[in-house]
PDB file of C-alpha atoms in Angstrom:
ATOM      1  CA  UNK J   1     103.177 214.508 200.861  1.00 64.00           C
ATOM      2  CA  UNK J   2     103.191 216.577 197.682  1.00 81.00           C
ATOM      3  CA  UNK J   3     106.182 216.418 195.381  1.00 94.00           C
ATOM      4  CA  UNK J   4     108.271 219.435 194.458  1.00 96.00           C
ATOM      5  CA  UNK J   5     106.887 219.322 190.932  1.00 95.00           C
ATOM      6  CA  UNK J   6     103.322 219.327 192.220  1.00 94.00           C
ATOM      7  CA  UNK J   7     103.976 222.358 194.418  1.00 95.00           C
ATOM      8  CA  UNK J   8     106.313 224.418 192.263  1.00 97.00           C
ATOM      9  CA  UNK J   9     105.719 223.145 188.729  1.00 95.00           C
ATOM     10  CA  UNK J  10     104.401 225.735 186.280  1.00 94.00           C
ATOM     11  CA  UNK J  11     104.984 228.591 188.717  1.00 97.00           C
ATOM     12  CA  UNK J  12     107.286 231.587 188.519  1.00 98.00           C
ATOM     13  CA  UNK J  13     110.613 231.594 190.347  1.00 98.00           C
ATOM     14  CA  UNK J  14     112.596 234.793 190.912  1.00 98.00           C
ATOM     15  CA  UNK J  15     116.242 234.203 191.771  1.00 98.00           C
ATOM     16  CA  UNK J  16     118.719 236.925 192.671  1.00 98.00           C
ATOM     17  CA  UNK J  17     122.370 236.194 192.047  1.00 98.00           C
ATOM     18  CA  UNK J  18     121.250 233.798 189.315  1.00 98.00           C
ATOM     19  CA  UNK J  19     124.313 234.236 187.139  1.00 97.00           C
ATOM     20  CA  UNK J  20     126.442 231.533 188.762  1.00 96.00           C
ATOM     21  CA  UNK J  21     126.800 229.044 191.573  1.00 96.00           C
ATOM     22  CA  UNK J  22     123.799 228.143 193.690  1.00 97.00           C
ATOM     23  CA  UNK J  23     121.602 230.727 191.962  1.00 98.00           C
ATOM     24  CA  UNK J  24     122.264 229.236 188.538  1.00 98.00           C
ATOM     25  CA  UNK J  25     121.819 225.724 189.914  1.00 98.00           C
ATOM     26  CA  UNK J  26     118.443 226.644 191.360  1.00 98.00           C
ATOM     27  CA  UNK J  27     117.410 228.199 188.053  1.00 98.00           C
ATOM     28  CA  UNK J  28     118.444 225.134 186.045  1.00 98.00           C
ATOM     29  CA  UNK J  29     116.662 222.768 188.412  1.00 98.00           C
ATOM     30  CA  UNK J  30     113.509 224.894 188.594  1.00 98.00           C
ATOM     31  CA  UNK J  31     113.298 225.254 184.829  1.00 97.00           C
ATOM     32  CA  UNK J  32     114.481 221.856 183.585  1.00 96.00           C
ATOM     33  CA  UNK J  33     113.034 219.554 186.221  1.00 96.00           C
ATOM     34  CA  UNK J  34     110.034 221.434 187.602  1.00 97.00           C
ATOM     35  CA  UNK J  35     108.902 223.329 184.505  1.00 96.00           C
ATOM     36  CA  UNK J  36     108.989 226.703 186.232  1.00 98.00           C
ATOM     37  CA  UNK J  37     109.327 230.059 184.505  1.00 98.00           C
ATOM     38  CA  UNK J  38     112.515 231.541 185.935  1.00 98.00           C
ATOM     39  CA  UNK J  39     113.333 235.211 186.327  1.00 98.00           C
ATOM     40  CA  UNK J  40     117.116 235.538 186.432  1.00 98.00           C
ATOM     41  CA  UNK J  41     118.312 238.616 188.326  1.00 98.00           C
ATOM     42  CA  UNK J  42     121.967 239.581 188.611  1.00 98.00           C
ATOM     43  CA  UNK J  43     124.441 242.406 188.044  1.00 98.00           C
ATOM     44  CA  UNK J  44     126.315 240.098 185.652  1.00 97.00           C
ATOM     45  CA  UNK J  45     124.095 240.665 182.646  1.00 98.00           C
ATOM     46  CA  UNK J  46     126.207 238.528 180.320  1.00 98.00           C
ATOM     47  CA  UNK J  47     125.926 235.525 182.634  1.00 98.00           C
ATOM     48  CA  UNK J  48     122.140 235.668 182.996  1.00 98.00           C
ATOM     49  CA  UNK J  49     121.682 236.323 179.274  1.00 98.00           C
ATOM     50  CA  UNK J  50     123.687 233.176 178.541  1.00 98.00           C
ATOM     51  CA  UNK J  51     121.700 231.182 181.091  1.00 98.00           C
ATOM     52  CA  UNK J  52     118.408 232.455 179.649  1.00 98.00           C
ATOM     53  CA  UNK J  53     119.489 231.318 176.179  1.00 98.00           C
ATOM     54  CA  UNK J  54     120.519 227.914 177.567  1.00 97.00           C
ATOM     55  CA  UNK J  55     117.151 227.392 179.245  1.00 97.00           C
ATOM     56  CA  UNK J  56     115.175 228.615 176.253  1.00 96.00           C
ATOM     57  CA  UNK J  57     116.976 226.082 174.064  1.00 95.00           C
ATOM     58  CA  UNK J  58     115.317 223.276 176.000  1.00 92.00           C
ATOM     59  CA  UNK J  59     111.899 224.888 175.742  1.00 93.00           C
ATOM     60  CA  UNK J  60     111.586 226.502 179.158  1.00 94.00           C
ATOM     61  CA  UNK J  61     110.772 230.154 179.689  1.00 96.00           C
ATOM     62  CA  UNK J  62     113.338 232.444 181.261  1.00 98.00           C
ATOM     63  CA  UNK J  63     113.617 236.205 181.645  1.00 98.00           C
ATOM     64  CA  UNK J  64     116.912 237.899 182.457  1.00 98.00           C
ATOM     65  CA  UNK J  65     116.778 241.209 184.310  1.00 98.00           C
ATOM     66  CA  UNK J  66     119.730 243.309 185.431  1.00 98.00           C
ATOM     67  CA  UNK J  67     119.342 243.941 189.145  1.00 98.00           C
ATOM     68  CA  UNK J  68     121.642 245.225 191.872  1.00 98.00           C
ATOM     69  CA  UNK J  69     120.143 244.035 195.157  1.00 98.00           C
ATOM     70  CA  UNK J  70     121.783 246.934 196.980  1.00 98.00           C
ATOM     71  CA  UNK J  71     119.236 249.243 195.330  1.00 98.00           C
ATOM     72  CA  UNK J  72     115.700 248.954 196.735  1.00 98.00           C
ATOM     73  CA  UNK J  73     114.272 250.691 193.659  1.00 98.00           C
ATOM     74  CA  UNK J  74     115.855 247.992 191.482  1.00 98.00           C
ATOM     75  CA  UNK J  75     114.045 245.301 193.472  1.00 98.00           C
ATOM     76  CA  UNK J  76     110.755 247.183 193.097  1.00 98.00           C
ATOM     77  CA  UNK J  77     111.306 247.322 189.334  1.00 98.00           C
ATOM     78  CA  UNK J  78     112.156 243.617 189.340  1.00 98.00           C
ATOM     79  CA  UNK J  79     108.912 242.810 191.154  1.00 98.00           C
ATOM     80  CA  UNK J  80     106.800 244.943 188.822  1.00 98.00           C
ATOM     81  CA  UNK J  81     108.367 243.537 185.692  1.00 98.00           C
ATOM     82  CA  UNK J  82     108.080 239.971 186.968  1.00 98.00           C
ATOM     83  CA  UNK J  83     104.367 240.276 187.613  1.00 97.00           C
ATOM     84  CA  UNK J  84     103.759 242.093 184.330  1.00 97.00           C
ATOM     85  CA  UNK J  85     105.742 239.695 182.140  1.00 97.00           C
ATOM     86  CA  UNK J  86     105.484 236.382 183.994  1.00 97.00           C
ATOM     87  CA  UNK J  87     102.688 236.553 186.549  1.00 97.00           C
ATOM     88  CA  UNK J  88     102.429 235.998 190.315  1.00 97.00           C
ATOM     89  CA  UNK J  89     105.556 234.746 192.036  1.00 98.00           C
ATOM     90  CA  UNK J  90     105.491 231.163 193.294  1.00 98.00           C
ATOM     91  CA  UNK J  91     109.066 231.202 194.628  1.00 98.00           C
ATOM     92  CA  UNK J  92     111.294 234.109 195.638  1.00 98.00           C
ATOM     93  CA  UNK J  93     114.927 233.206 196.249  1.00 98.00           C
ATOM     94  CA  UNK J  94     117.022 235.915 197.908  1.00 98.00           C
ATOM     95  CA  UNK J  95     120.345 234.371 196.975  1.00 98.00           C
ATOM     96  CA  UNK J  96     122.783 237.120 195.926  1.00 97.00           C
ATOM     97  CA  UNK J  97     125.863 237.167 198.140  1.00 97.00           C
ATOM     98  CA  UNK J  98     129.589 237.870 198.315  1.00 97.00           C
ATOM     99  CA  UNK J  99     132.487 236.701 200.496  1.00 97.00           C
ATOM    100  CA  UNK J 100     135.345 238.458 202.312  1.00 97.00           C
ATOM    101  CA  UNK J 101     138.599 236.968 203.561  1.00 96.00           C
ATOM    102  CA  UNK J 102     141.111 238.293 206.070  1.00 97.00           C
ATOM    103  CA  UNK J 103     141.342 239.354 209.683  1.00 98.00           C
ATOM    104  CA  UNK J 104     138.406 241.525 210.682  1.00 98.00           C
ATOM    105  CA  UNK J 105     140.689 244.397 211.681  1.00 98.00           C
ATOM    106  CA  UNK J 106     142.327 244.315 208.247  1.00 98.00           C
ATOM    107  CA  UNK J 107     139.021 244.356 206.329  1.00 98.00           C
ATOM    108  CA  UNK J 108     138.596 247.494 204.204  1.00 97.00           C
ATOM    109  CA  UNK J 109     135.577 249.545 205.268  1.00 98.00           C
ATOM    110  CA  UNK J 110     134.356 249.650 201.667  1.00 98.00           C
ATOM    111  CA  UNK J 111     134.426 245.843 201.491  1.00 98.00           C
ATOM    112  CA  UNK J 112     132.516 245.536 204.769  1.00 98.00           C
ATOM    113  CA  UNK J 113     129.851 247.959 203.583  1.00 98.00           C
ATOM    114  CA  UNK J 114     129.508 246.247 200.199  1.00 98.00           C
ATOM    115  CA  UNK J 115     129.060 242.844 201.829  1.00 98.00           C
ATOM    116  CA  UNK J 116     126.429 244.120 204.243  1.00 98.00           C
ATOM    117  CA  UNK J 117     124.585 245.888 201.428  1.00 98.00           C
ATOM    118  CA  UNK J 118     124.464 242.743 199.283  1.00 98.00           C
ATOM    119  CA  UNK J 119     124.209 239.892 201.782  1.00 98.00           C
ATOM    120  CA  UNK J 120     121.877 241.500 204.327  1.00 98.00           C
ATOM    121  CA  UNK J 121     120.268 244.578 202.787  1.00 98.00           C
ATOM    122  CA  UNK J 122     119.700 242.684 199.537  1.00 98.00           C
ATOM    123  CA  UNK J 123     117.577 240.108 201.368  1.00 98.00           C
ATOM    124  CA  UNK J 124     115.576 242.846 203.073  1.00 98.00           C
ATOM    125  CA  UNK J 125     115.035 244.694 199.791  1.00 98.00           C
ATOM    126  CA  UNK J 126     113.814 241.489 198.165  1.00 98.00           C
ATOM    127  CA  UNK J 127     111.356 240.840 200.977  1.00 98.00           C
ATOM    128  CA  UNK J 128     110.205 244.458 200.975  1.00 98.00           C
ATOM    129  CA  UNK J 129     109.554 244.466 197.229  1.00 98.00           C
ATOM    130  CA  UNK J 130     107.969 241.039 196.771  1.00 98.00           C
ATOM    131  CA  UNK J 131     106.347 239.902 199.998  1.00 98.00           C
ATOM    132  CA  UNK J 132     103.456 242.413 200.109  1.00 98.00           C
ATOM    133  CA  UNK J 133     102.505 241.309 196.589  1.00 97.00           C
ATOM    134  CA  UNK J 134     102.735 237.647 197.568  1.00 98.00           C
ATOM    135  CA  UNK J 135     100.617 238.217 200.681  1.00 97.00           C
ATOM    136  CA  UNK J 136      97.957 240.027 198.651  1.00 96.00           C
ATOM    137  CA  UNK J 137      97.856 237.396 195.884  1.00 94.00           C
ATOM    138  CA  UNK J 138      96.540 234.639 198.192  1.00 87.00           C
ATOM    139  CA  UNK J 139      98.123 231.959 196.008  1.00 94.00           C
ATOM    140  CA  UNK J 140     100.569 229.449 197.448  1.00 97.00           C
ATOM    141  CA  UNK J 141     104.060 230.938 197.452  1.00 98.00           C
ATOM    142  CA  UNK J 142     107.466 230.435 199.032  1.00 98.00           C
ATOM    143  CA  UNK J 143     110.267 232.735 200.192  1.00 98.00           C
ATOM    144  CA  UNK J 144     113.751 231.255 200.425  1.00 98.00           C
ATOM    145  CA  UNK J 145     116.525 233.299 202.016  1.00 98.00           C
ATOM    146  CA  UNK J 146     120.065 232.029 201.543  1.00 98.00           C
ATOM    147  CA  UNK J 147     121.935 231.659 204.788  1.00 98.00           C
ATOM    148  CA  UNK J 148     124.766 229.127 204.971  1.00 97.00           C
ATOM    149  CA  UNK J 149     126.444 226.573 207.185  1.00 96.00           C
ATOM    150  CA  UNK J 150     128.244 229.759 208.196  1.00 96.00           C
ATOM    151  CA  UNK J 151     124.952 230.963 209.647  1.00 97.00           C
ATOM    152  CA  UNK J 152     125.155 228.317 212.381  1.00 97.00           C
ATOM    153  CA  UNK J 153     128.901 228.304 212.961  1.00 96.00           C
ATOM    154  CA  UNK J 154     131.910 230.561 213.393  1.00 95.00           C
ATOM    155  CA  UNK J 155     135.101 230.661 211.370  1.00 93.00           C
ATOM    156  CA  UNK J 156     138.163 232.896 211.493  1.00 96.00           C
ATOM    157  CA  UNK J 157     139.263 235.024 208.545  1.00 97.00           C
ATOM    158  CA  UNK J 158     135.776 235.424 207.092  1.00 96.00           C
ATOM    159  CA  UNK J 159     133.941 237.203 209.912  1.00 97.00           C
ATOM    160  CA  UNK J 160     131.971 239.619 207.673  1.00 98.00           C
ATOM    161  CA  UNK J 161     130.480 236.768 205.662  1.00 97.00           C
ATOM    162  CA  UNK J 162     129.731 234.637 208.731  1.00 98.00           C
ATOM    163  CA  UNK J 163     128.104 237.622 210.423  1.00 98.00           C
ATOM    164  CA  UNK J 164     125.921 238.258 207.389  1.00 98.00           C
ATOM    165  CA  UNK J 165     124.722 234.675 207.206  1.00 98.00           C
ATOM    166  CA  UNK J 166     123.830 234.661 210.901  1.00 98.00           C
ATOM    167  CA  UNK J 167     121.855 237.828 210.168  1.00 98.00           C
ATOM    168  CA  UNK J 168     120.022 236.274 207.206  1.00 98.00           C
ATOM    169  CA  UNK J 169     119.080 233.263 209.305  1.00 98.00           C
ATOM    170  CA  UNK J 170     117.715 235.526 212.046  1.00 98.00           C
ATOM    171  CA  UNK J 171     115.792 237.602 209.499  1.00 98.00           C
ATOM    172  CA  UNK J 172     114.250 234.428 208.096  1.00 98.00           C
ATOM    173  CA  UNK J 173     113.301 232.980 211.471  1.00 98.00           C
ATOM    174  CA  UNK J 174     111.656 236.286 212.449  1.00 98.00           C
ATOM    175  CA  UNK J 175     109.914 236.566 209.082  1.00 99.00           C
ATOM    176  CA  UNK J 176     108.495 233.063 209.475  1.00 98.00           C
ATOM    177  CA  UNK J 177     106.926 234.124 212.761  1.00 98.00           C
ATOM    178  CA  UNK J 178     105.670 237.431 211.375  1.00 98.00           C
ATOM    179  CA  UNK J 179     103.935 235.774 208.430  1.00 98.00           C
ATOM    180  CA  UNK J 180     102.220 233.435 210.881  1.00 98.00           C
ATOM    181  CA  UNK J 181     101.320 236.310 213.222  1.00 98.00           C
ATOM    182  CA  UNK J 182      99.801 238.259 210.337  1.00 98.00           C
ATOM    183  CA  UNK J 183      97.634 235.268 209.374  1.00 98.00           C
ATOM    184  CA  UNK J 184      99.278 234.356 206.081  1.00 98.00           C
ATOM    185  CA  UNK J 185     101.111 231.124 206.965  1.00 97.00           C
ATOM    186  CA  UNK J 186      98.486 229.067 205.133  1.00 97.00           C
ATOM    187  CA  UNK J 187      99.628 230.395 201.766  1.00 98.00           C
ATOM    188  CA  UNK J 188     103.048 232.060 202.192  1.00 98.00           C
ATOM    189  CA  UNK J 189     105.810 229.701 203.294  1.00 98.00           C
ATOM    190  CA  UNK J 190     109.131 231.063 204.563  1.00 98.00           C
ATOM    191  CA  UNK J 191     112.194 228.804 204.551  1.00 98.00           C
ATOM    192  CA  UNK J 192     115.878 229.219 205.319  1.00 98.00           C
ATOM    193  CA  UNK J 193     118.416 227.696 202.930  1.00 98.00           C
ATOM    194  CA  UNK J 194     121.705 226.609 204.504  1.00 98.00           C
ATOM    195  CA  UNK J 195     124.107 225.262 201.883  1.00 97.00           C
ATOM    196  CA  UNK J 196     127.223 223.470 203.014  1.00 94.00           C
ATOM    197  CA  UNK J 197     129.895 222.949 200.390  1.00 92.00           C
ATOM    198  CA  UNK J 198     128.275 223.755 197.034  1.00 94.00           C
ATOM    199  CA  UNK J 199     130.353 224.647 193.987  1.00 90.00           C
ATOM    200  CA  UNK J 200     130.392 228.340 193.069  1.00 89.00           C
ATOM    201  CA  UNK J 201     132.831 231.122 192.240  1.00 87.00           C
ATOM    202  CA  UNK J 202     132.242 232.950 195.526  1.00 89.00           C
ATOM    203  CA  UNK J 203     135.728 232.142 196.829  1.00 88.00           C
ATOM    204  CA  UNK J 204     137.539 233.364 193.721  1.00 88.00           C
ATOM    205  CA  UNK J 205     135.601 236.633 193.737  1.00 89.00           C
ATOM    206  CA  UNK J 206     135.800 237.166 197.504  1.00 92.00           C
ATOM    207  CA  UNK J 207     137.060 240.482 198.774  1.00 92.00           C
ATOM    208  CA  UNK J 208     140.667 240.698 199.903  1.00 91.00           C
ATOM    209  CA  UNK J 209     142.629 242.950 202.240  1.00 93.00           C
ATOM    210  CA  UNK J 210     144.983 245.679 201.087  1.00 93.00           C
ATOM    211  CA  UNK J 211     146.944 246.152 204.299  1.00 94.00           C
ATOM    212  CA  UNK J 212     147.822 244.075 207.327  1.00 96.00           C
ATOM    213  CA  UNK J 213     148.162 240.313 207.032  1.00 96.00           C
ATOM    214  CA  UNK J 214     147.464 239.907 203.333  1.00 96.00           C
ATOM    215  CA  UNK J 215     149.108 236.473 203.308  1.00 96.00           C
ATOM    216  CA  UNK J 216     146.669 235.094 205.891  1.00 95.00           C
ATOM    217  CA  UNK J 217     143.718 236.270 203.805  1.00 95.00           C
ATOM    218  CA  UNK J 218     145.048 234.639 200.658  1.00 95.00           C
ATOM    219  CA  UNK J 219     145.970 231.420 202.474  1.00 94.00           C
ATOM    220  CA  UNK J 220     142.381 231.233 203.661  1.00 94.00           C
ATOM    221  CA  UNK J 221     141.162 231.728 200.094  1.00 94.00           C
ATOM    222  CA  UNK J 222     143.362 228.804 199.014  1.00 93.00           C
ATOM    223  CA  UNK J 223     141.977 226.646 201.811  1.00 92.00           C
ATOM    224  CA  UNK J 224     138.401 227.468 200.819  1.00 91.00           C
ATOM    225  CA  UNK J 225     139.158 226.660 197.189  1.00 91.00           C
ATOM    226  CA  UNK J 226     140.135 223.186 198.353  1.00 90.00           C
ATOM    227  CA  UNK J 227     136.578 222.853 199.626  1.00 84.00           C
ATOM    228  CA  UNK J 228     135.282 223.826 196.192  1.00 84.00           C
ATOM    229  CA  UNK J 229     137.169 220.887 194.681  1.00 85.00           C
ATOM    230  CA  UNK J 230     135.062 218.552 196.870  1.00 87.00           C
ATOM    231  CA  UNK J 231     131.826 220.524 196.715  1.00 91.00           C
ATOM    232  CA  UNK J 232     128.363 219.404 195.645  1.00 95.00           C
ATOM    233  CA  UNK J 233     127.072 220.276 192.198  1.00 96.00           C
ATOM    234  CA  UNK J 234     124.656 223.248 192.419  1.00 96.00           C
ATOM    235  CA  UNK J 235     121.849 221.458 190.552  1.00 97.00           C
ATOM    236  CA  UNK J 236     122.120 218.484 192.904  1.00 97.00           C
ATOM    237  CA  UNK J 237     121.954 220.881 195.851  1.00 97.00           C
ATOM    238  CA  UNK J 238     118.908 222.564 194.316  1.00 97.00           C
ATOM    239  CA  UNK J 239     117.112 219.214 194.000  1.00 97.00           C
ATOM    240  CA  UNK J 240     117.763 218.611 197.693  1.00 97.00           C
ATOM    241  CA  UNK J 241     116.384 222.029 198.642  1.00 98.00           C
ATOM    242  CA  UNK J 242     113.234 221.571 196.568  1.00 98.00           C
ATOM    243  CA  UNK J 243     112.630 218.112 198.030  1.00 97.00           C
ATOM    244  CA  UNK J 244     112.968 219.367 201.598  1.00 98.00           C
ATOM    245  CA  UNK J 245     110.804 222.408 200.843  1.00 98.00           C
ATOM    246  CA  UNK J 246     108.056 220.168 199.481  1.00 97.00           C
ATOM    247  CA  UNK J 247     108.254 218.147 202.701  1.00 97.00           C
ATOM    248  CA  UNK J 248     107.517 221.325 204.634  1.00 97.00           C
ATOM    249  CA  UNK J 249     110.890 221.646 206.326  1.00 98.00           C
ATOM    250  CA  UNK J 250     112.033 225.089 207.481  1.00 98.00           C
ATOM    251  CA  UNK J 251     115.806 224.595 207.391  1.00 98.00           C
ATOM    252  CA  UNK J 252     116.791 223.444 203.896  1.00 98.00           C
ATOM    253  CA  UNK J 253     120.276 221.929 203.920  1.00 97.00           C
ATOM    254  CA  UNK J 254     122.451 220.565 201.157  1.00 95.00           C
ATOM    255  CA  UNK J 255     124.397 217.950 203.143  1.00 94.00           C
ATOM    256  CA  UNK J 256     124.037 216.069 206.419  1.00 94.00           C
ATOM    257  CA  UNK J 257     127.063 217.770 207.914  1.00 94.00           C
ATOM    258  CA  UNK J 258     125.153 221.066 207.914  1.00 96.00           C
ATOM    259  CA  UNK J 259     122.784 219.468 210.410  1.00 96.00           C
ATOM    260  CA  UNK J 260     125.798 218.329 212.422  1.00 96.00           C
ATOM    261  CA  UNK J 261     127.026 221.934 212.514  1.00 95.00           C
ATOM    262  CA  UNK J 262     123.606 223.055 213.732  1.00 97.00           C
ATOM    263  CA  UNK J 263     123.694 220.491 216.535  1.00 97.00           C
ATOM    264  CA  UNK J 264     127.219 221.532 217.499  1.00 95.00           C
ATOM    265  CA  UNK J 265     126.174 225.182 217.607  1.00 96.00           C
ATOM    266  CA  UNK J 266     123.178 224.375 219.801  1.00 96.00           C
ATOM    267  CA  UNK J 267     125.398 222.407 222.183  1.00 96.00           C
ATOM    268  CA  UNK J 268     127.938 225.230 222.386  1.00 96.00           C
ATOM    269  CA  UNK J 269     125.215 227.739 223.252  1.00 96.00           C
ATOM    270  CA  UNK J 270     123.474 225.412 225.692  1.00 97.00           C
ATOM    271  CA  UNK J 271     126.718 224.848 227.595  1.00 97.00           C
ATOM    272  CA  UNK J 272     127.971 228.428 227.149  1.00 97.00           C
ATOM    273  CA  UNK J 273     131.292 227.284 225.731  1.00 96.00           C
ATOM    274  CA  UNK J 274     133.694 229.596 223.935  1.00 95.00           C
ATOM    275  CA  UNK J 275     134.294 228.988 220.215  1.00 92.00           C
ATOM    276  CA  UNK J 276     137.010 226.446 219.474  1.00 89.00           C
ATOM    277  CA  UNK J 277     139.590 226.965 216.747  1.00 89.00           C
ATOM    278  CA  UNK J 278     139.620 223.703 214.776  1.00 75.00           C
ATOM    279  CA  UNK J 279     142.662 222.615 212.808  1.00 59.00           C
ATOM    280  CA  UNK J 280     140.560 220.614 210.339  1.00 53.00           C
ATOM    281  CA  UNK J 281     137.821 223.205 209.850  1.00 50.00           C
ATOM    282  CA  UNK J 282     138.247 223.159 206.064  1.00 48.00           C
ATOM    283  CA  UNK J 283     137.591 219.447 205.655  1.00 53.00           C
ATOM    284  CA  UNK J 284     134.401 218.348 203.921  1.00 55.00           C
ATOM    285  CA  UNK J 285     132.992 215.352 205.825  1.00 55.00           C
ATOM    286  CA  UNK J 286     132.155 212.252 203.830  1.00 48.00           C
ATOM    287  CA  UNK J 287     128.421 211.744 203.347  1.00 51.00           C
TER     288      UNK J 287
END
């Protein structure tokens, strides 16, 4: 079995949502430990500029590019600039995402639309812009789409986010099959990333509700922030993803309990059981 450094080392990684959290952790791991050139894409230009400077200080190459994944033209520009300035893409990570708390019926329409545009449309725009170039290049390359433990489970008070991560997982599973059907599976590898509890600022920046049960939305935010206090470091999570990717796995998970959630979901569907509201749903299981 090849190591992650053997497969990814020296290549170019493009990471959307690279300014913080899992995106930044992936960038740090790819650059520091695998020697990859990293293209940092985000709407937070200050964050990716600071990360670029950090990575350049240790002698790795990084390029920061402002990119709003809601705009397909921005992804096309990102792809063109990446190839021009860095070369063919070894790894595309469609990572950019946002959260939303509150009862579904209280969710502002604008917040729903924004989440769909970033979490779902952003993945599609990334695939649309980069994958044809990766298919044509014939070099070994990987596409990682960020789903979540939420992509194989259900949770109240964050239905828009959960829905989006189910959608990303379905997109990725279909894309895997389509790449194989089109005869490119020997050089383009599609994988789904399902983080469990990994430290980020997604809960602090999550959308809120303006009307209805505002207290319930904010109580849920507080509960999710308790998870952050116990969460895995993003660089450690990135190492795990790279190791599993090098082993040829399709579902890349950060912690064992993500696999437990997958098994629970399969059992629920197999036995056609209704979702169960769990009182301890916010607990992070010990590894």
